[in-house]
């Protein structure tokens, strides 16, 4: 395929550049200095290396690129690039003029809650943290436990659970420690800019992966989240989710209503939702693809390349999906976990990677590394992505591989010495 169109791509990974170059378009990539890869240097037609999260920095570079090369669409499929891309699209007159407003609502969890409440959609009790007293007031109003989260970070960073009134001193100390700083694990491109309090929502959690085409939302998959009440780390994802048809319809209907209410009209979305005792409640949503191998799971189970759609649709170089696809199998991602301590050995990785039913293996530790207590996604040691004929079989296979076939030996952390009597 060959076209004379030019796309301004804001940030992203190699796969995003790859899908766009496959369309035959001219790719002008604005990439953060910390994220440039050798592939992007080779594959992009034009590469501008700037901190695109700083509007005053990225705007003149983007305007210069448009003046020199012409721009038919501004695209970003990565979290930190969503707001600058939508803002540039509005500035250049390439959108309906409301994309930045919508993107800000999607990324800012407080704006999202306020907007939904104004429209009368179901939302939990929510309030911003302003001082120590605001925690007491919220606990009295919403009850315990309740959840605290940064207003606009990602991947579970900074999530806290206040168990009771006696727990608030600990929670407040963590809020003060994190607020105003950069995320210190995973991507460091996010600033913790305030905390939101929300009442706890019960029930199993899912994510809904969708593509929107000119205001029409097509649910591609419902992903089952493998979680634990003991921490905020996601233990894995399973596609298709094991759900009764009626519950699936309740979830997908709630997400379609949510996306319309939020003003999302085009592109991919990843919406986290709980099937609570009071019905489906959206926890948070993103106007981007799901992370944590979810796009690979969806493609393996449904044959739909959501990255390709996210790249091609803004340029109108693909036809919209007619409706939800039917599954052709199942796929699961399972995180690799171990008890805290020091890694002494890693083995079995290549043997698991060579299996025909394994799509990906990633191990992020080596001998000498420290295994931290599990708090969020950044404390996981890696993952395995595997396929099978059905979800039960894929979950069973993946759990066996991460627990038995991937061998990560850990020397337990030494227990603290007992205090001496005076």
mmCIF file of C-alpha atoms in Angstrom:
data_model
loop_
_atom_site.group_PDB
_atom_site.id
_atom_site.type_symbol
_atom_site.label_atom_id
_atom_site.label_comp_id
_atom_site.label_asym_id
_atom_site.label_seq_id
_atom_site.Cartn_x
_atom_site.Cartn_y
_atom_site.Cartn_z
ATOM 1 C CA UNK A 1 0.000 0.000 0.000
ATOM 2 C CA UNK A 2 1.225 3.493 -0.812
ATOM 3 C CA UNK A 3 -0.317 6.858 0.050
ATOM 4 C CA UNK A 4 0.700 10.492 0.061
ATOM 5 C CA UNK A 5 -0.660 11.043 3.566
ATOM 6 C CA UNK A 6 1.516 12.210 6.454
ATOM 7 C CA UNK A 7 0.950 11.335 10.106
ATOM 8 C CA UNK A 8 2.422 13.153 13.071
ATOM 9 C CA UNK A 9 2.959 10.410 15.654
ATOM 10 C CA UNK A 10 3.405 11.535 19.252
ATOM 11 C CA UNK A 11 5.472 9.048 21.242
ATOM 12 C CA UNK A 12 4.771 5.348 21.254
ATOM 13 C CA UNK A 13 6.602 2.083 20.812
ATOM 14 C CA UNK A 14 8.098 0.306 17.811
ATOM 15 C CA UNK A 15 4.833 -1.490 16.996
ATOM 16 C CA UNK A 16 3.046 1.832 16.497
ATOM 17 C CA UNK A 17 5.672 3.019 14.019
ATOM 18 C CA UNK A 18 5.646 -0.366 12.312
ATOM 19 C CA UNK A 19 1.868 -0.343 11.708
ATOM 20 C CA UNK A 20 2.001 3.170 10.258
ATOM 21 C CA UNK A 21 4.928 2.479 7.942
ATOM 22 C CA UNK A 22 3.057 -0.620 6.708
ATOM 23 C CA UNK A 23 0.316 1.740 5.516
ATOM 24 C CA UNK A 24 2.795 3.532 3.280
ATOM 25 C CA UNK A 25 2.311 6.896 4.966
ATOM 26 C CA UNK A 26 5.039 9.398 5.800
ATOM 27 C CA UNK A 27 5.724 9.080 9.547
ATOM 28 C CA UNK A 28 6.898 12.188 11.391
ATOM 29 C CA UNK A 29 7.676 10.919 14.886
ATOM 30 C CA UNK A 30 8.026 13.212 17.882
ATOM 31 C CA UNK A 31 9.633 11.043 20.531
ATOM 32 C CA UNK A 32 10.733 11.620 24.109
ATOM 33 C CA UNK A 33 14.538 11.496 24.567
ATOM 34 C CA UNK A 34 14.192 8.561 26.986
ATOM 35 C CA UNK A 35 12.115 6.462 24.580
ATOM 36 C CA UNK A 36 13.968 6.555 21.241
ATOM 37 C CA UNK A 37 14.885 3.120 19.830
ATOM 38 C CA UNK A 38 17.196 2.073 17.003
ATOM 39 C CA UNK A 39 14.189 0.825 15.045
ATOM 40 C CA UNK A 40 12.435 4.200 15.292
ATOM 41 C CA UNK A 41 15.574 5.975 14.070
ATOM 42 C CA UNK A 42 15.594 3.730 11.000
ATOM 43 C CA UNK A 43 11.865 3.461 10.304
ATOM 44 C CA UNK A 44 10.487 6.964 10.868
ATOM 45 C CA UNK A 45 10.717 9.295 7.881
ATOM 46 C CA UNK A 46 11.364 12.194 10.248
ATOM 47 C CA UNK A 47 12.365 11.940 13.914
ATOM 48 C CA UNK A 48 12.146 14.901 16.293
ATOM 49 C CA UNK A 49 13.478 14.174 19.776
ATOM 50 C CA UNK A 50 11.843 16.450 22.337
ATOM 51 C CA UNK A 51 9.921 16.175 25.607
ATOM 52 C CA UNK A 52 6.464 16.009 24.077
ATOM 53 C CA UNK A 53 4.805 16.076 27.526
ATOM 54 C CA UNK A 54 5.767 19.778 27.767
ATOM 55 C CA UNK A 55 3.274 21.722 25.638
ATOM 56 C CA UNK A 56 5.474 24.803 25.307
ATOM 57 C CA UNK A 57 8.246 22.573 23.935
ATOM 58 C CA UNK A 58 6.281 20.289 21.637
ATOM 59 C CA UNK A 59 3.994 22.892 20.039
ATOM 60 C CA UNK A 60 6.642 24.790 18.012
ATOM 61 C CA UNK A 61 8.242 21.548 16.828
ATOM 62 C CA UNK A 62 4.862 20.191 15.742
ATOM 63 C CA UNK A 63 3.965 23.434 13.980
ATOM 64 C CA UNK A 64 7.304 23.403 12.154
ATOM 65 C CA UNK A 65 6.760 19.780 11.101
ATOM 66 C CA UNK A 66 3.327 20.637 9.772
ATOM 67 C CA UNK A 67 4.671 23.606 7.836
ATOM 68 C CA UNK A 68 7.446 21.535 6.239
ATOM 69 C CA UNK A 69 5.809 18.145 5.669
ATOM 70 C CA UNK A 70 2.069 18.716 5.944
ATOM 71 C CA UNK A 71 0.056 16.699 8.462
ATOM 72 C CA UNK A 72 -3.118 14.737 7.719
ATOM 73 C CA UNK A 73 -3.575 13.321 11.228
ATOM 74 C CA UNK A 74 -1.992 13.595 14.660
ATOM 75 C CA UNK A 75 -1.933 10.208 16.370
ATOM 76 C CA UNK A 76 -0.813 8.821 19.707
ATOM 77 C CA UNK A 77 -1.470 5.350 21.071
ATOM 78 C CA UNK A 78 0.548 5.805 24.262
ATOM 79 C CA UNK A 79 -0.686 7.291 27.539
ATOM 80 C CA UNK A 80 1.620 10.336 27.900
ATOM 81 C CA UNK A 81 1.069 11.282 24.246
ATOM 82 C CA UNK A 82 -2.730 11.347 24.315
ATOM 83 C CA UNK A 83 -3.246 14.896 25.553
ATOM 84 C CA UNK A 84 -0.584 16.582 23.393
ATOM 85 C CA UNK A 85 -1.757 14.675 20.299
ATOM 86 C CA UNK A 86 -5.391 15.615 20.783
ATOM 87 C CA UNK A 87 -4.450 19.205 21.543
ATOM 88 C CA UNK A 88 -2.375 19.440 18.372
ATOM 89 C CA UNK A 89 -5.151 17.852 16.310
ATOM 90 C CA UNK A 90 -7.573 20.500 17.562
ATOM 91 C CA UNK A 91 -5.019 23.268 16.959
ATOM 92 C CA UNK A 92 -4.423 22.146 13.368
ATOM 93 C CA UNK A 93 -8.144 21.859 12.601
ATOM 94 C CA UNK A 94 -7.909 18.095 11.994
ATOM 95 C CA UNK A 95 -10.595 17.138 14.527
ATOM 96 C CA UNK A 96 -14.010 18.320 15.661
ATOM 97 C CA UNK A 97 -12.230 20.707 18.026
ATOM 98 C CA UNK A 98 -13.186 18.803 21.188
ATOM 99 C CA UNK A 99 -10.606 15.995 21.238
ATOM 100 C CA UNK A 100 -8.390 17.641 23.856
ATOM 101 C CA UNK A 101 -11.367 18.264 26.129
ATOM 102 C CA UNK A 102 -12.365 14.597 25.827
ATOM 103 C CA UNK A 103 -8.816 13.333 26.312
ATOM 104 C CA UNK A 104 -8.365 15.442 29.455
ATOM 105 C CA UNK A 105 -11.597 14.025 30.879
ATOM 106 C CA UNK A 106 -10.426 10.493 30.174
ATOM 107 C CA UNK A 107 -6.974 10.969 31.702
ATOM 108 C CA UNK A 108 -8.032 13.048 34.728
ATOM 109 C CA UNK A 109 -10.000 10.722 37.006
ATOM 110 C CA UNK A 110 -11.545 13.613 38.941
ATOM 111 C CA UNK A 111 -12.810 15.321 35.785
ATOM 112 C CA UNK A 112 -14.227 11.962 34.673
ATOM 113 C CA UNK A 113 -16.138 11.442 37.938
ATOM 114 C CA UNK A 114 -17.541 14.978 37.919
ATOM 115 C CA UNK A 115 -18.635 14.706 34.287
ATOM 116 C CA UNK A 116 -20.402 11.381 34.793
ATOM 117 C CA UNK A 117 -22.124 12.613 37.957
ATOM 118 C CA UNK A 118 -23.414 15.685 36.105
ATOM 119 C CA UNK A 119 -24.931 13.360 33.506
ATOM 120 C CA UNK A 120 -26.547 11.165 36.144
ATOM 121 C CA UNK A 121 -24.472 8.052 35.416
ATOM 122 C CA UNK A 122 -23.511 5.701 38.277
ATOM 123 C CA UNK A 123 -20.357 6.805 40.081
ATOM 124 C CA UNK A 124 -18.922 6.017 43.503
ATOM 125 C CA UNK A 125 -18.546 8.697 46.150
ATOM 126 C CA UNK A 126 -15.465 10.717 45.152
ATOM 127 C CA UNK A 127 -13.519 13.730 46.404
ATOM 128 C CA UNK A 128 -10.087 15.275 46.057
ATOM 129 C CA UNK A 129 -7.536 14.985 48.853
ATOM 130 C CA UNK A 130 -6.849 18.513 50.117
ATOM 131 C CA UNK A 131 -5.370 17.904 53.566
ATOM 132 C CA UNK A 132 -5.272 15.349 56.364
ATOM 133 C CA UNK A 133 -8.746 16.329 57.545
ATOM 134 C CA UNK A 134 -10.229 15.578 54.109
ATOM 135 C CA UNK A 135 -9.415 11.898 54.639
ATOM 136 C CA UNK A 136 -11.379 11.822 57.912
ATOM 137 C CA UNK A 137 -14.308 13.632 56.325
ATOM 138 C CA UNK A 138 -14.418 11.263 53.364
ATOM 139 C CA UNK A 139 -14.237 8.177 55.581
ATOM 140 C CA UNK A 140 -17.196 9.446 57.602
ATOM 141 C CA UNK A 141 -19.163 10.147 54.424
ATOM 142 C CA UNK A 142 -18.289 7.131 52.232
ATOM 143 C CA UNK A 143 -17.372 4.518 54.840
ATOM 144 C CA UNK A 144 -14.464 2.103 54.896
ATOM 145 C CA UNK A 145 -12.527 0.788 53.162
ATOM 146 C CA UNK A 146 -12.023 3.492 50.560
ATOM 147 C CA UNK A 147 -9.511 3.915 47.749
ATOM 148 C CA UNK A 148 -7.012 6.703 47.064
ATOM 149 C CA UNK A 149 -5.331 7.074 43.680
ATOM 150 C CA UNK A 150 -3.292 9.690 41.828
ATOM 151 C CA UNK A 151 -5.530 11.769 39.589
ATOM 152 C CA UNK A 152 -3.661 11.012 36.353
ATOM 153 C CA UNK A 153 -1.029 8.267 36.565
ATOM 154 C CA UNK A 154 -1.292 4.736 35.181
ATOM 155 C CA UNK A 155 -0.573 1.007 35.719
ATOM 156 C CA UNK A 156 -1.741 0.997 39.322
ATOM 157 C CA UNK A 157 0.957 3.382 40.520
ATOM 158 C CA UNK A 158 0.233 4.995 43.882
ATOM 159 C CA UNK A 159 -3.020 3.185 44.646
ATOM 160 C CA UNK A 160 -3.789 3.091 48.354
ATOM 161 C CA UNK A 161 -6.556 1.513 50.410
ATOM 162 C CA UNK A 162 -7.664 3.084 53.681
ATOM 163 C CA UNK A 163 -8.957 0.241 55.820
ATOM 164 C CA UNK A 164 -10.338 2.251 58.737
ATOM 165 C CA UNK A 165 -9.947 5.536 60.571
ATOM 166 C CA UNK A 166 -6.850 4.254 62.394
ATOM 167 C CA UNK A 167 -5.186 3.628 59.005
ATOM 168 C CA UNK A 168 -5.398 7.237 57.839
ATOM 169 C CA UNK A 169 -2.088 8.394 59.337
ATOM 170 C CA UNK A 170 -0.260 5.762 57.270
ATOM 171 C CA UNK A 171 -2.213 6.665 54.138
ATOM 172 C CA UNK A 172 -1.634 10.397 54.598
ATOM 173 C CA UNK A 173 2.111 9.852 54.999
ATOM 174 C CA UNK A 174 2.221 7.947 51.678
ATOM 175 C CA UNK A 175 0.165 10.625 49.922
ATOM 176 C CA UNK A 176 2.561 13.344 51.098
ATOM 177 C CA UNK A 177 5.534 11.222 50.056
ATOM 178 C CA UNK A 178 4.296 10.724 46.484
ATOM 179 C CA UNK A 179 2.344 13.877 45.684
ATOM 180 C CA UNK A 180 4.123 16.323 43.390
ATOM 181 C CA UNK A 181 6.861 13.908 42.368
ATOM 182 C CA UNK A 182 7.470 11.782 39.316
ATOM 183 C CA UNK A 183 6.404 8.173 39.159
ATOM 184 C CA UNK A 184 9.482 6.314 40.399
ATOM 185 C CA UNK A 185 8.942 2.941 38.718
ATOM 186 C CA UNK A 186 8.096 1.878 35.186
ATOM 187 C CA UNK A 187 7.622 4.985 33.089
ATOM 188 C CA UNK A 188 8.932 8.133 34.781
ATOM 189 C CA UNK A 189 7.032 10.400 32.377
ATOM 190 C CA UNK A 190 4.105 10.990 34.739
ATOM 191 C CA UNK A 191 3.844 13.512 37.544
ATOM 192 C CA UNK A 192 1.710 12.728 40.588
ATOM 193 C CA UNK A 193 -0.495 15.826 40.574
ATOM 194 C CA UNK A 194 -2.961 15.247 43.376
ATOM 195 C CA UNK A 195 -4.957 12.363 44.811
ATOM 196 C CA UNK A 196 -8.567 11.307 44.429
ATOM 197 C CA UNK A 197 -10.599 9.424 47.061
ATOM 198 C CA UNK A 198 -13.301 6.969 45.965
ATOM 199 C CA UNK A 199 -15.600 4.623 47.832
ATOM 200 C CA UNK A 200 -14.656 0.973 47.434
ATOM 201 C CA UNK A 201 -16.489 -0.916 44.679
ATOM 202 C CA UNK A 202 -16.992 -4.628 45.219
ATOM 203 C CA UNK A 203 -17.252 -7.396 42.643
ATOM 204 C CA UNK A 204 -15.034 -8.959 39.963
ATOM 205 C CA UNK A 205 -13.096 -6.613 37.692
ATOM 206 C CA UNK A 206 -12.903 -6.701 33.910
ATOM 207 C CA UNK A 207 -11.646 -4.475 31.149
ATOM 208 C CA UNK A 208 -13.502 -3.798 27.929
ATOM 209 C CA UNK A 209 -11.437 -3.265 24.782
ATOM 210 C CA UNK A 210 -13.273 -1.235 22.158
ATOM 211 C CA UNK A 211 -12.787 0.582 18.880
ATOM 212 C CA UNK A 212 -14.897 3.621 18.037
ATOM 213 C CA UNK A 213 -15.706 4.703 14.493
ATOM 214 C CA UNK A 214 -17.287 8.157 14.079
ATOM 215 C CA UNK A 215 -19.250 7.769 17.314
ATOM 216 C CA UNK A 216 -20.137 4.084 16.897
ATOM 217 C CA UNK A 217 -18.534 1.867 19.539
ATOM 218 C CA UNK A 218 -17.588 -1.729 18.759
ATOM 219 C CA UNK A 219 -16.580 -3.905 21.714
ATOM 220 C CA UNK A 220 -13.784 -6.172 20.504
ATOM 221 C CA UNK A 221 -13.226 -8.103 23.736
ATOM 222 C CA UNK A 222 -14.068 -8.329 27.414
ATOM 223 C CA UNK A 223 -10.925 -9.133 29.386
ATOM 224 C CA UNK A 224 -11.088 -10.936 32.719
ATOM 225 C CA UNK A 225 -8.659 -9.511 35.262
ATOM 226 C CA UNK A 226 -6.854 -11.972 37.507
ATOM 227 C CA UNK A 227 -6.476 -10.080 40.787
ATOM 228 C CA UNK A 228 -6.108 -10.406 44.555
ATOM 229 C CA UNK A 229 -7.729 -8.383 47.320
ATOM 230 C CA UNK A 230 -4.371 -8.283 49.119
ATOM 231 C CA UNK A 231 -2.720 -5.747 46.777
ATOM 232 C CA UNK A 232 -3.248 -3.673 43.628
ATOM 233 C CA UNK A 233 -0.985 -5.673 41.306
ATOM 234 C CA UNK A 234 -2.749 -7.305 38.382
ATOM 235 C CA UNK A 235 -1.859 -10.993 38.367
ATOM 236 C CA UNK A 236 -2.914 -11.478 34.776
ATOM 237 C CA UNK A 237 -5.539 -11.103 32.071
ATOM 238 C CA UNK A 238 -7.709 -13.686 30.314
ATOM 239 C CA UNK A 239 -9.499 -13.329 26.955
ATOM 240 C CA UNK A 240 -12.350 -14.060 26.432
ATOM 241 C CA UNK A 241 -13.584 -13.370 29.960
ATOM 242 C CA UNK A 242 -15.489 -16.225 31.592
ATOM 243 C CA UNK A 243 -18.909 -14.575 31.812
ATOM 244 C CA UNK A 244 -22.554 -15.446 31.400
ATOM 245 C CA UNK A 245 -24.010 -13.830 28.273
ATOM 246 C CA UNK A 246 -26.305 -11.612 30.338
ATOM 247 C CA UNK A 247 -23.414 -10.273 32.421
ATOM 248 C CA UNK A 248 -21.329 -9.696 29.299
ATOM 249 C CA UNK A 249 -24.147 -7.654 27.796
ATOM 250 C CA UNK A 250 -24.500 -5.627 31.006
ATOM 251 C CA UNK A 251 -20.791 -4.803 30.953
ATOM 252 C CA UNK A 252 -20.571 -3.951 27.264
ATOM 253 C CA UNK A 253 -23.754 -1.885 27.403
ATOM 254 C CA UNK A 254 -22.422 0.101 30.368
ATOM 255 C CA UNK A 255 -19.131 0.777 28.568
ATOM 256 C CA UNK A 256 -20.840 1.875 25.348
ATOM 257 C CA UNK A 257 -23.003 4.274 27.384
ATOM 258 C CA UNK A 258 -19.900 5.504 29.232
ATOM 259 C CA UNK A 259 -17.891 6.181 26.048
ATOM 260 C CA UNK A 260 -20.770 8.120 24.524
ATOM 261 C CA UNK A 261 -21.202 10.149 27.712
ATOM 262 C CA UNK A 262 -17.492 10.961 27.820
ATOM 263 C CA UNK A 263 -17.534 12.195 24.226
ATOM 264 C CA UNK A 264 -15.278 9.490 22.775
ATOM 265 C CA UNK A 265 -15.960 9.173 19.059
ATOM 266 C CA UNK A 266 -12.948 7.564 17.413
ATOM 267 C CA UNK A 267 -10.086 5.185 18.115
ATOM 268 C CA UNK A 268 -9.270 2.554 20.711
ATOM 269 C CA UNK A 269 -10.336 2.544 24.343
ATOM 270 C CA UNK A 270 -9.580 0.423 27.391
ATOM 271 C CA UNK A 271 -12.187 0.645 30.155
ATOM 272 C CA UNK A 272 -11.789 -0.966 33.571
ATOM 273 C CA UNK A 273 -15.116 -1.884 35.125
ATOM 274 C CA UNK A 274 -16.437 -3.897 38.056
ATOM 275 C CA UNK A 275 -19.572 -6.024 38.022
ATOM 276 C CA UNK A 276 -20.591 -4.867 41.474
ATOM 277 C CA UNK A 277 -23.525 -5.754 43.694
ATOM 278 C CA UNK A 278 -25.189 -2.543 42.476
ATOM 279 C CA UNK A 279 -24.500 -3.242 38.799
ATOM 280 C CA UNK A 280 -21.634 -2.378 36.422
ATOM 281 C CA UNK A 281 -19.495 0.548 37.645
ATOM 282 C CA UNK A 282 -16.655 2.014 35.564
ATOM 283 C CA UNK A 283 -13.470 2.290 37.626
ATOM 284 C CA UNK A 284 -11.452 4.218 35.051
ATOM 285 C CA UNK A 285 -10.967 4.369 31.312
ATOM 286 C CA UNK A 286 -8.336 5.332 28.748
ATOM 287 C CA UNK A 287 -8.635 6.591 25.186
ATOM 288 C CA UNK A 288 -5.863 4.228 24.118
ATOM 289 C CA UNK A 289 -5.069 0.543 23.781
ATOM 290 C CA UNK A 290 -4.843 -1.640 26.860
ATOM 291 C CA UNK A 291 -1.344 -2.398 28.116
ATOM 292 C CA UNK A 292 0.021 -5.490 29.832
ATOM 293 C CA UNK A 293 -0.107 -7.628 26.635
ATOM 294 C CA UNK A 294 -3.858 -7.124 26.240
ATOM 295 C CA UNK A 295 -3.549 -6.246 22.546
ATOM 296 C CA UNK A 296 -1.612 -9.486 21.977
ATOM 297 C CA UNK A 297 -4.278 -11.449 23.854
ATOM 298 C CA UNK A 298 -7.050 -9.879 21.785
ATOM 299 C CA UNK A 299 -5.293 -10.606 18.506
ATOM 300 C CA UNK A 300 -4.626 -14.230 19.516
ATOM 301 C CA UNK A 301 -8.213 -14.838 20.673
ATOM 302 C CA UNK A 302 -10.129 -12.790 18.096
ATOM 303 C CA UNK A 303 -7.767 -12.162 15.183
ATOM 304 C CA UNK A 304 -8.194 -8.382 15.531
ATOM 305 C CA UNK A 305 -5.040 -6.226 15.438
ATOM 306 C CA UNK A 306 -6.152 -3.248 17.518
ATOM 307 C CA UNK A 307 -2.821 -1.473 17.016
ATOM 308 C CA UNK A 308 -3.361 -1.564 13.249
ATOM 309 C CA UNK A 309 -6.869 -0.133 13.615
ATOM 310 C CA UNK A 310 -5.615 2.563 15.983
ATOM 311 C CA UNK A 311 -2.989 3.566 13.419
ATOM 312 C CA UNK A 312 -5.096 3.364 10.269
ATOM 313 C CA UNK A 313 -8.502 4.744 11.306
ATOM 314 C CA UNK A 314 -7.399 8.377 11.942
ATOM 315 C CA UNK A 315 -6.123 8.428 8.351
ATOM 316 C CA UNK A 316 -9.291 6.672 7.062
ATOM 317 C CA UNK A 317 -7.111 3.901 5.652
ATOM 318 C CA UNK A 318 -9.220 1.039 7.024
ATOM 319 C CA UNK A 319 -12.873 0.093 7.007
ATOM 320 C CA UNK A 320 -14.678 0.152 10.382
ATOM 321 C CA UNK A 321 -15.611 -3.090 12.066
ATOM 322 C CA UNK A 322 -19.226 -4.104 11.455
ATOM 323 C CA UNK A 323 -19.658 -5.536 14.931
ATOM 324 C CA UNK A 324 -18.072 -7.560 17.725
ATOM 325 C CA UNK A 325 -15.896 -10.442 16.451
ATOM 326 C CA UNK A 326 -16.398 -14.046 17.491
ATOM 327 C CA UNK A 327 -13.566 -15.696 19.472
ATOM 328 C CA UNK A 328 -11.474 -18.340 17.743
ATOM 329 C CA UNK A 329 -9.654 -19.442 20.888
ATOM 330 C CA UNK A 330 -8.366 -18.056 24.188
ATOM 331 C CA UNK A 331 -5.229 -16.307 25.419
ATOM 332 C CA UNK A 332 -3.932 -15.496 28.891
ATOM 333 C CA UNK A 333 -1.164 -13.365 30.374
ATOM 334 C CA UNK A 334 0.051 -14.449 33.811
ATOM 335 C CA UNK A 335 2.495 -12.426 35.883
ATOM 336 C CA UNK A 336 5.586 -14.063 37.388
ATOM 337 C CA UNK A 337 5.715 -13.543 41.153
ATOM 338 C CA UNK A 338 8.033 -14.668 43.937
ATOM 339 C CA UNK A 339 8.429 -13.970 47.641
ATOM 340 C CA UNK A 340 10.647 -10.995 48.613
ATOM 341 C CA UNK A 341 14.383 -11.541 48.742
ATOM 342 C CA UNK A 342 17.421 -11.646 46.459
ATOM 343 C CA UNK A 343 17.395 -13.471 43.118
ATOM 344 C CA UNK A 344 20.043 -16.213 43.020
ATOM 345 C CA UNK A 345 19.178 -17.912 39.725
ATOM 346 C CA UNK A 346 16.927 -17.697 36.640
ATOM 347 C CA UNK A 347 16.293 -20.630 34.283
ATOM 348 C CA UNK A 348 13.669 -22.234 32.071
ATOM 349 C CA UNK A 349 12.931 -19.046 30.150
ATOM 350 C CA UNK A 350 14.121 -20.182 26.735
ATOM 351 C CA UNK A 351 12.439 -23.567 27.066
ATOM 352 C CA UNK A 352 9.084 -21.920 27.793
ATOM 353 C CA UNK A 353 9.593 -19.354 25.035
ATOM 354 C CA UNK A 354 10.136 -22.166 22.511
ATOM 355 C CA UNK A 355 6.720 -23.750 23.175
ATOM 356 C CA UNK A 356 4.280 -23.415 20.241
ATOM 357 C CA UNK A 357 1.460 -22.398 22.580
ATOM 358 C CA UNK A 358 3.470 -19.545 24.136
ATOM 359 C CA UNK A 359 3.334 -16.136 22.465
ATOM 360 C CA UNK A 360 5.695 -14.221 24.722
ATOM 361 C CA UNK A 361 7.896 -14.558 27.781
ATOM 362 C CA UNK A 362 9.388 -11.616 29.639
ATOM 363 C CA UNK A 363 11.584 -11.838 32.736
ATOM 364 C CA UNK A 364 12.888 -8.582 34.186
ATOM 365 C CA UNK A 365 15.202 -9.885 36.938
ATOM 366 C CA UNK A 366 18.592 -11.578 37.053
ATOM 367 C CA UNK A 367 20.806 -12.916 39.851
ATOM 368 C CA UNK A 368 21.545 -10.231 42.412
ATOM 369 C CA UNK A 369 18.313 -8.296 41.862
ATOM 370 C CA UNK A 370 15.949 -7.584 44.750
ATOM 371 C CA UNK A 371 12.398 -8.934 44.779
ATOM 372 C CA UNK A 372 10.209 -6.350 46.510
ATOM 373 C CA UNK A 373 6.969 -7.033 48.374
ATOM 374 C CA UNK A 374 4.127 -6.995 45.858
ATOM 375 C CA UNK A 375 2.276 -3.664 45.854
ATOM 376 C CA UNK A 376 1.483 -2.851 42.223
ATOM 377 C CA UNK A 377 2.315 -3.872 38.640
ATOM 378 C CA UNK A 378 5.893 -2.598 38.840
ATOM 379 C CA UNK A 379 6.789 -5.204 41.472
ATOM 380 C CA UNK A 380 6.085 -8.148 39.178
ATOM 381 C CA UNK A 381 9.083 -10.087 37.856
ATOM 382 C CA UNK A 382 7.830 -10.746 34.330
ATOM 383 C CA UNK A 383 5.057 -12.552 32.503
ATOM 384 C CA UNK A 384 4.075 -15.389 30.185
ATOM 385 C CA UNK A 385 1.475 -15.126 27.420
ATOM 386 C CA UNK A 386 -0.024 -18.431 26.267
ATOM 387 C CA UNK A 387 -2.903 -19.677 24.134
ATOM 388 C CA UNK A 388 -5.332 -22.581 24.322
ATOM 389 C CA UNK A 389 -8.695 -23.654 22.937
ATOM 390 C CA UNK A 390 -10.655 -22.136 25.841
ATOM 391 C CA UNK A 391 -10.061 -19.724 28.704
ATOM 392 C CA UNK A 392 -10.006 -22.326 31.490
ATOM 393 C CA UNK A 393 -7.303 -24.299 29.676
ATOM 394 C CA UNK A 394 -5.269 -21.168 28.912
ATOM 395 C CA UNK A 395 -5.376 -20.023 32.559
ATOM 396 C CA UNK A 396 -4.344 -23.460 33.822
ATOM 397 C CA UNK A 397 -1.483 -23.684 31.318
ATOM 398 C CA UNK A 398 -0.184 -20.192 32.044
ATOM 399 C CA UNK A 399 -0.284 -20.652 35.804
ATOM 400 C CA UNK A 400 1.698 -23.881 35.541
ATOM 401 C CA UNK A 401 4.318 -22.266 33.312
ATOM 402 C CA UNK A 402 4.943 -19.274 35.600
ATOM 403 C CA UNK A 403 4.998 -21.355 38.784
ATOM 404 C CA UNK A 404 6.817 -24.489 37.678
ATOM 405 C CA UNK A 405 8.544 -24.095 34.307
ATOM 406 C CA UNK A 406 9.989 -20.598 34.803
ATOM 407 C CA UNK A 407 12.462 -21.084 37.649
ATOM 408 C CA UNK A 408 13.465 -17.996 39.626
ATOM 409 C CA UNK A 409 15.358 -18.892 42.768
ATOM 410 C CA UNK A 410 15.154 -16.335 45.561
ATOM 411 C CA UNK A 411 17.022 -16.160 48.844
ATOM 412 C CA UNK A 412 14.459 -14.869 51.347
ATOM 413 C CA UNK A 413 15.021 -11.468 52.878
ATOM 414 C CA UNK A 414 16.583 -11.685 56.334
ATOM 415 C CA UNK A 415 14.146 -11.155 59.178
ATOM 416 C CA UNK A 416 14.870 -8.020 61.239
ATOM 417 C CA UNK A 417 16.950 -8.699 64.325
ATOM 418 C CA UNK A 418 15.007 -8.682 67.601
ATOM 419 C CA UNK A 419 15.357 -5.502 69.621
ATOM 420 C CA UNK A 420 17.757 -5.706 72.548
ATOM 421 C CA UNK A 421 16.542 -4.987 76.008
ATOM 422 C CA UNK A 422 17.983 -1.804 77.489
#
